[in-house]
Amino acid sequence: MMTEPTTAPADKDFLPGPVLLLGAPGVGKGTQAKALMAAYGIPQISTGDILRANIANGSELGRSAKALMDQGQLVPDDLVNQMVWHKILDENLYRGFILDGYPRTLAQADYIDSAINEDPKSPVRMPLVAISIVVDYEQLLHRITGRRICPLGHIFNIYSNPSMAPGICDVDGSVLVQRPDDSEAVFTERMKTFESQTAPVIEHYRKQGRFEEIDGDQPVEQVTGAIEAALKRLRTSKR
Ligand code: AMP
């Protein structure tokens, strides 16, 4: 889903351009993407959210994606690539955007790198920068199995960030649910998928430069501050 900023950006003079947020399931990509969206007034494009919205509205894409997602496997590259590039072409994204959960395979990375550089309709005028958030395995397991979400996307955690009334969203009062792929069994599969398919994507962007790694095992605001500092370095360096 493409989530638009709803308030005036805190730092409207800084142009972040296209930003990739990379990392294992549960490192906090979604939370950090929302913080960056508020800081810079650029939208978040979350492939997981777009796919879940397609499942909720019963589209053909949603029907083909559901079984794979429920088992912790990836949706085919072609489907995800088209979905992301259409979003980028459809909107006026010259100030930038945050890709959350994409690319997740080397084929997706090749696709987006070429589309940005070679598609004559590409609205992207700045090179991609990549931020990889790192958190250790035990911590991720806790974060994922404790995560509870409301239908509007507000995120809680029964261990680290519980809602005031158990099972009820503090913001809008709706019932909190566990994502079907947040069970321990599916988490294990998602981590295997991450190691075999997505870890090479992180190495691809590390080698290219315009890349920074952030310790995600700190309070949310400190992680956001570290990402913002990294983005400023990446956009001002000559790499
Ligand atoms: P997320 O919300 O980012 O954790 O994604 C949830 C699930 O959606 C993943 O486990 C995959 O099944 C699917 N998915 C999300 N993004 C992608 C992607 N870039 N490529 C393939 N599958 C994806």
mmCIF file of C-alpha atoms and ligand atoms in Angstrom:
data_model
loop_
_atom_site.group_PDB
_atom_site.id
_atom_site.type_symbol
_atom_site.label_atom_id
_atom_site.label_comp_id
_atom_site.label_asym_id
_atom_site.label_seq_id
_atom_site.Cartn_x
_atom_site.Cartn_y
_atom_site.Cartn_z
ATOM 1 C CA MET A 1 0.000 0.000 0.000
ATOM 2 C CA MET A 2 1.272 3.455 -0.621
ATOM 3 C CA THR A 3 0.849 5.344 2.605
ATOM 4 C CA GLU A 4 0.864 9.110 2.155
ATOM 5 C CA PRO A 5 2.167 11.504 4.780
ATOM 6 C CA THR A 6 -0.736 13.169 6.596
ATOM 7 C CA THR A 7 1.041 16.035 8.360
ATOM 8 C CA ALA A 8 3.516 18.669 7.224
ATOM 9 C CA PRO A 9 7.030 17.216 7.093
ATOM 10 C CA ALA A 10 9.402 18.186 9.921
ATOM 11 C CA ASP A 11 12.367 18.545 7.562
ATOM 12 C CA LYS A 12 10.904 19.726 4.267
ATOM 13 C CA ASP A 13 14.177 21.201 2.998
ATOM 14 C CA PHE A 14 16.011 17.880 2.850
ATOM 15 C CA LEU A 15 15.335 15.788 -0.263
ATOM 16 C CA PRO A 16 15.846 12.125 0.677
ATOM 17 C CA GLY A 17 15.146 10.805 -2.844
ATOM 18 C CA PRO A 18 14.466 7.084 -3.263
ATOM 19 C CA VAL A 19 15.308 5.100 -0.108
ATOM 20 C CA LEU A 20 15.402 1.308 0.283
ATOM 21 C CA LEU A 21 14.749 0.005 3.796
ATOM 22 C CA LEU A 22 16.212 -3.476 4.007
ATOM 23 C CA GLY A 23 16.324 -6.047 6.796
ATOM 24 C CA ALA A 24 14.904 -9.292 8.172
ATOM 25 C CA PRO A 25 11.241 -9.663 9.195
ATOM 26 C CA GLY A 26 10.671 -7.718 12.419
ATOM 27 C CA VAL A 27 13.649 -5.330 12.270
ATOM 28 C CA GLY A 28 11.211 -2.387 12.216
ATOM 29 C CA LYS A 29 11.127 -1.431 8.534
ATOM 30 C CA GLY A 30 7.418 -0.495 8.647
ATOM 31 C CA THR A 31 7.742 1.557 11.840
ATOM 32 C CA GLN A 32 10.805 3.388 10.557
ATOM 33 C CA ALA A 33 9.273 3.973 7.113
ATOM 34 C CA LYS A 34 6.349 5.745 8.812
ATOM 35 C CA ALA A 35 8.720 7.914 10.872
ATOM 36 C CA LEU A 36 10.672 8.922 7.739
ATOM 37 C CA MET A 37 7.423 9.629 5.926
ATOM 38 C CA ALA A 38 6.473 12.081 8.699
ATOM 39 C CA ALA A 39 9.944 13.654 8.779
ATOM 40 C CA TYR A 40 10.347 14.221 5.051
ATOM 41 C CA GLY A 41 6.838 14.147 3.602
ATOM 42 C CA ILE A 42 7.569 11.291 1.216
ATOM 43 C CA PRO A 43 5.358 8.208 0.850
ATOM 44 C CA GLN A 44 6.043 4.685 2.053
ATOM 45 C CA ILE A 45 5.613 1.929 -0.507
ATOM 46 C CA SER A 46 5.263 -1.341 1.422
ATOM 47 C CA THR A 47 4.948 -4.417 -0.790
ATOM 48 C CA GLY A 48 3.680 -6.481 2.179
ATOM 49 C CA ASP A 49 0.920 -3.911 2.844
ATOM 50 C CA ILE A 50 -0.065 -3.768 -0.851
ATOM 51 C CA LEU A 51 -0.276 -7.568 -0.976
ATOM 52 C CA ARG A 52 -2.329 -7.746 2.257
ATOM 53 C CA ALA A 53 -4.717 -5.085 0.865
ATOM 54 C CA ASN A 54 -5.124 -7.242 -2.256
ATOM 55 C CA ILE A 55 -5.909 -10.276 -0.100
ATOM 56 C CA ALA A 56 -8.455 -8.251 1.895
ATOM 57 C CA ASN A 57 -10.284 -7.057 -1.232
ATOM 58 C CA GLY A 58 -10.176 -10.493 -2.883
ATOM 59 C CA SER A 59 -8.297 -9.438 -6.033
ATOM 60 C CA GLU A 60 -6.671 -11.985 -8.331
ATOM 61 C CA LEU A 61 -3.238 -10.809 -7.150
ATOM 62 C CA GLY A 62 -4.352 -11.341 -3.545
ATOM 63 C CA ARG A 63 -5.606 -14.849 -4.316
ATOM 64 C CA SER A 64 -2.301 -15.863 -5.908
ATOM 65 C CA ALA A 65 -0.246 -14.286 -3.112
ATOM 66 C CA LYS A 66 -2.102 -15.554 -0.029
ATOM 67 C CA ALA A 67 -0.935 -19.179 0.148
ATOM 68 C CA LEU A 68 2.693 -18.177 -0.418
ATOM 69 C CA MET A 69 2.548 -15.432 2.207
ATOM 70 C CA ASP A 70 0.876 -17.718 4.748
ATOM 71 C CA GLN A 71 3.798 -20.143 4.368
ATOM 72 C CA GLY A 72 6.501 -17.467 4.664
ATOM 73 C CA GLN A 73 7.489 -17.722 1.005
ATOM 74 C CA LEU A 74 7.976 -14.929 -1.495
ATOM 75 C CA VAL A 75 5.439 -13.869 -4.105
ATOM 76 C CA PRO A 76 6.855 -14.235 -7.672
ATOM 77 C CA ASP A 77 9.206 -11.459 -8.745
ATOM 78 C CA ASP A 78 7.194 -10.474 -11.845
ATOM 79 C CA LEU A 79 4.053 -9.759 -9.846
ATOM 80 C CA VAL A 80 5.853 -7.686 -7.230
ATOM 81 C CA ASN A 81 8.031 -5.815 -9.753
ATOM 82 C CA GLN A 82 5.027 -4.690 -11.827
ATOM 83 C CA MET A 83 3.116 -3.712 -8.707
ATOM 84 C CA VAL A 84 5.951 -1.509 -7.398
ATOM 85 C CA TRP A 85 6.878 0.128 -10.698
ATOM 86 C CA HIS A 86 3.240 1.018 -11.432
ATOM 87 C CA LYS A 87 3.038 2.776 -8.063
ATOM 88 C CA ILE A 88 6.227 4.698 -8.745
ATOM 89 C CA LEU A 89 5.079 5.761 -12.226
ATOM 90 C CA ASP A 90 1.552 6.632 -11.071
ATOM 91 C CA GLU A 91 2.502 9.212 -8.477
ATOM 92 C CA ASN A 92 4.475 12.409 -8.411
ATOM 93 C CA LEU A 93 7.437 11.047 -6.486
ATOM 94 C CA TYR A 94 10.207 13.457 -7.453
ATOM 95 C CA ARG A 95 10.979 14.231 -3.755
ATOM 96 C CA GLY A 96 11.513 10.539 -3.099
ATOM 97 C CA PHE A 97 9.823 7.533 -1.532
ATOM 98 C CA ILE A 98 10.611 4.772 0.919
ATOM 99 C CA LEU A 99 10.530 1.224 -0.374
ATOM 100 C CA ASP A 100 9.716 -1.026 2.579
ATOM 101 C CA GLY A 101 10.160 -4.775 2.007
ATOM 102 C CA TYR A 102 11.366 -4.469 -1.605
ATOM 103 C CA PRO A 103 13.603 -5.573 -3.282
ATOM 104 C CA ARG A 104 13.784 -8.969 -1.589
ATOM 105 C CA THR A 105 15.551 -10.975 -4.319
ATOM 106 C CA LEU A 106 18.488 -10.209 -6.603
ATOM 107 C CA ALA A 107 16.097 -10.358 -9.585
ATOM 108 C CA GLN A 108 13.951 -7.643 -7.955
ATOM 109 C CA ALA A 109 17.055 -5.536 -7.256
ATOM 110 C CA ASP A 110 18.157 -5.852 -10.901
ATOM 111 C CA TYR A 111 14.650 -4.927 -12.045
ATOM 112 C CA ILE A 112 14.331 -1.762 -9.951
ATOM 113 C CA ASP A 113 17.921 -0.648 -10.652
ATOM 114 C CA SER A 114 17.308 -0.920 -14.422
ATOM 115 C CA ALA A 115 13.783 0.513 -14.362
ATOM 116 C CA ILE A 116 14.992 3.634 -12.553
ATOM 117 C CA ASN A 117 17.939 4.120 -14.887
ATOM 118 C CA GLU A 118 16.497 2.974 -18.188
ATOM 119 C CA ASP A 119 12.720 3.487 -18.294
ATOM 120 C CA PRO A 120 12.223 6.824 -20.112
ATOM 121 C CA LYS A 121 9.121 7.410 -17.968
ATOM 122 C CA SER A 122 11.054 7.046 -14.711
ATOM 123 C CA PRO A 123 10.268 9.987 -12.392
ATOM 124 C CA VAL A 124 13.295 9.127 -10.227
ATOM 125 C CA ARG A 125 16.075 11.687 -10.599
ATOM 126 C CA MET A 126 18.390 10.659 -7.746
ATOM 127 C CA PRO A 127 20.236 7.356 -7.216
ATOM 128 C CA LEU A 128 18.818 4.846 -4.747
ATOM 129 C CA VAL A 129 20.300 4.797 -1.269
ATOM 130 C CA ALA A 130 19.972 1.682 0.902
ATOM 131 C CA ILE A 131 19.625 1.412 4.666
ATOM 132 C CA SER A 132 19.910 -2.032 6.238
ATOM 133 C CA ILE A 133 18.494 -2.419 9.769
ATOM 134 C CA VAL A 134 20.044 -5.211 11.836
ATOM 135 C CA VAL A 135 18.566 -6.974 14.895
ATOM 136 C CA ASP A 136 19.593 -10.388 16.325
ATOM 137 C CA TYR A 137 17.510 -13.547 15.845
ATOM 138 C CA GLU A 138 16.096 -13.949 19.394
ATOM 139 C CA GLN A 139 14.947 -10.346 19.487
ATOM 140 C CA LEU A 140 13.273 -10.723 16.064
ATOM 141 C CA LEU A 141 11.413 -13.845 17.213
ATOM 142 C CA HIS A 142 10.009 -11.906 20.186
ATOM 143 C CA ARG A 143 9.055 -8.936 18.060
ATOM 144 C CA ILE A 144 7.289 -11.021 15.421
ATOM 145 C CA THR A 145 5.375 -13.429 17.658
ATOM 146 C CA GLY A 146 4.364 -10.546 19.986
ATOM 147 C CA ARG A 147 3.221 -8.224 17.179
ATOM 148 C CA ARG A 148 -0.481 -7.290 17.062
ATOM 149 C CA ILE A 149 -1.954 -4.988 14.431
ATOM 150 C CA CYS A 150 -5.226 -3.162 13.866
ATOM 151 C CA PRO A 151 -6.950 -3.014 10.469
ATOM 152 C CA LEU A 152 -5.754 0.585 9.990
ATOM 153 C CA GLY A 153 -2.121 -0.446 10.452
ATOM 154 C CA HIS A 154 -1.360 0.706 14.021
ATOM 155 C CA ILE A 155 1.232 -1.675 15.442
ATOM 156 C CA PHE A 156 1.563 -2.940 19.060
ATOM 157 C CA ASN A 157 3.592 -5.662 20.756
ATOM 158 C CA ILE A 158 2.320 -7.701 23.714
ATOM 159 C CA TYR A 159 5.856 -7.751 25.228
ATOM 160 C CA SER A 160 7.405 -4.380 24.424
ATOM 161 C CA ASN A 161 4.574 -2.008 23.444
ATOM 162 C CA PRO A 162 1.232 -3.388 24.712
ATOM 163 C CA SER A 163 -2.024 -1.560 24.023
ATOM 164 C CA MET A 164 -3.686 -0.036 27.114
ATOM 165 C CA ALA A 165 -6.669 -2.421 26.907
ATOM 166 C CA PRO A 166 -5.516 -5.919 25.863
ATOM 167 C CA GLY A 167 -6.448 -6.668 22.251
ATOM 168 C CA ILE A 168 -7.824 -3.177 21.500
ATOM 169 C CA CYS A 169 -6.121 -0.481 19.408
ATOM 170 C CA ASP A 170 -5.309 2.631 21.511
ATOM 171 C CA VAL A 171 -5.699 4.893 18.478
ATOM 172 C CA ASP A 172 -8.995 3.829 16.927
ATOM 173 C CA GLY A 173 -10.530 1.214 19.282
ATOM 174 C CA SER A 174 -10.555 -1.601 16.732
ATOM 175 C CA VAL A 175 -9.755 -5.217 17.594
ATOM 176 C CA LEU A 176 -6.069 -6.116 17.321
ATOM 177 C CA VAL A 177 -5.123 -9.269 15.437
ATOM 178 C CA GLN A 178 -2.010 -11.324 14.829
ATOM 179 C CA ARG A 179 -0.892 -11.502 11.191
ATOM 180 C CA PRO A 180 -1.260 -15.119 10.009
ATOM 181 C CA ASP A 181 2.438 -15.154 9.079
ATOM 182 C CA ASP A 182 3.577 -13.953 12.530
ATOM 183 C CA SER A 183 3.416 -17.430 14.149
ATOM 184 C CA GLU A 184 6.745 -18.959 15.244
ATOM 185 C CA ALA A 185 6.552 -21.681 12.566
ATOM 186 C CA VAL A 186 6.041 -19.199 9.729
ATOM 187 C CA PHE A 187 8.642 -16.824 11.212
ATOM 188 C CA THR A 188 11.220 -19.654 10.933
ATOM 189 C CA GLU A 189 10.325 -20.061 7.238
ATOM 190 C CA ARG A 190 10.476 -16.304 6.631
ATOM 191 C CA MET A 191 13.962 -16.191 8.190
ATOM 192 C CA LYS A 192 15.116 -19.031 5.916
ATOM 193 C CA THR A 193 13.721 -17.134 2.937
ATOM 194 C CA PHE A 194 15.453 -13.966 4.168
ATOM 195 C CA GLU A 195 18.831 -15.712 4.518
ATOM 196 C CA SER A 196 18.712 -17.428 1.144
ATOM 197 C CA GLN A 197 17.070 -14.725 -1.010
ATOM 198 C CA THR A 198 17.290 -11.308 0.664
ATOM 199 C CA ALA A 199 20.702 -11.398 2.389
ATOM 200 C CA PRO A 200 22.361 -11.383 -1.095
ATOM 201 C CA VAL A 201 20.342 -8.241 -1.959
ATOM 202 C CA ILE A 202 21.827 -6.499 1.086
ATOM 203 C CA GLU A 203 25.319 -7.525 -0.061
ATOM 204 C CA HIS A 204 24.520 -6.208 -3.573
ATOM 205 C CA TYR A 205 23.731 -2.719 -2.224
ATOM 206 C CA ARG A 206 26.599 -2.827 0.311
ATOM 207 C CA LYS A 207 29.041 -3.409 -2.570
ATOM 208 C CA GLN A 208 27.487 -0.635 -4.662
ATOM 209 C CA GLY A 209 28.114 1.961 -1.939
ATOM 210 C CA ARG A 210 25.378 4.483 -1.038
ATOM 211 C CA PHE A 211 24.629 1.987 1.756
ATOM 212 C CA GLU A 212 24.598 2.153 5.565
ATOM 213 C CA GLU A 213 23.855 -0.404 8.261
ATOM 214 C CA ILE A 214 21.902 0.633 11.363
ATOM 215 C CA ASP A 215 21.629 -1.115 14.748
ATOM 216 C CA GLY A 216 17.878 -1.727 15.113
ATOM 217 C CA ASP A 217 18.135 -2.903 18.723
ATOM 218 C CA GLN A 218 17.671 0.572 20.239
ATOM 219 C CA PRO A 219 14.585 2.612 21.141
ATOM 220 C CA VAL A 220 12.504 3.447 18.039
ATOM 221 C CA GLU A 221 13.351 7.183 18.134
ATOM 222 C CA GLN A 222 17.082 6.460 18.295
ATOM 223 C CA VAL A 223 16.855 4.147 15.300
ATOM 224 C CA THR A 224 14.989 6.896 13.418
ATOM 225 C CA GLY A 225 17.678 9.433 14.362
ATOM 226 C CA ALA A 226 20.422 7.074 13.195
ATOM 227 C CA ILE A 227 18.654 6.527 9.857
ATOM 228 C CA GLU A 228 18.130 10.264 9.341
ATOM 229 C CA ALA A 229 21.819 10.936 10.039
ATOM 230 C CA ALA A 230 22.799 8.139 7.630
ATOM 231 C CA LEU A 231 20.538 9.540 4.889
ATOM 232 C CA LYS A 232 22.115 12.979 5.226
ATOM 233 C CA ARG A 233 25.601 11.438 4.975
ATOM 234 C CA LEU A 234 24.608 9.339 1.976
ATOM 235 C CA ARG A 235 23.076 12.294 0.139
ATOM 236 C CA THR A 236 25.966 14.647 0.798
ATOM 237 C CA SER A 237 28.859 12.244 0.158
ATOM 238 C CA LYS A 238 30.358 11.999 -3.329
ATOM 239 C CA ARG A 239 30.079 8.182 -3.401
HETATM 240 P P1 AMP B 1 6.196 -7.998 4.976
HETATM 241 O O1 AMP B 1 4.959 -7.325 5.424
HETATM 242 O O2 AMP B 1 7.165 -7.067 4.285
HETATM 243 O O3 AMP B 1 6.856 -8.801 6.084
HETATM 244 O O4 AMP B 1 5.775 -9.061 3.848
HETATM 245 C C1 AMP B 1 4.878 -10.121 4.142
HETATM 246 C C2 AMP B 1 4.945 -11.167 3.052
HETATM 247 O O5 AMP B 1 4.560 -10.580 1.794
HETATM 248 C C3 AMP B 1 6.320 -11.771 2.800
HETATM 249 O O6 AMP B 1 6.637 -12.817 3.707
HETATM 250 C C4 AMP B 1 6.145 -12.266 1.361
HETATM 251 O O7 AMP B 1 5.375 -13.455 1.311
HETATM 252 C C5 AMP B 1 5.306 -11.155 0.727
HETATM 253 N N1 AMP B 1 6.169 -10.084 0.174
HETATM 254 C C6 AMP B 1 6.327 -8.822 0.640
HETATM 255 N N2 AMP B 1 7.209 -8.139 -0.094
HETATM 256 C C7 AMP B 1 7.646 -8.992 -1.056
HETATM 257 C C8 AMP B 1 8.606 -8.895 -2.104
HETATM 258 N N3 AMP B 1 9.307 -7.775 -2.310
HETATM 259 N N4 AMP B 1 8.782 -9.986 -2.896
HETATM 260 C C9 AMP B 1 8.086 -11.125 -2.713
HETATM 261 N N5 AMP B 1 7.196 -11.299 -1.714
HETATM 262 C C10 AMP B 1 6.966 -10.242 -0.891
#
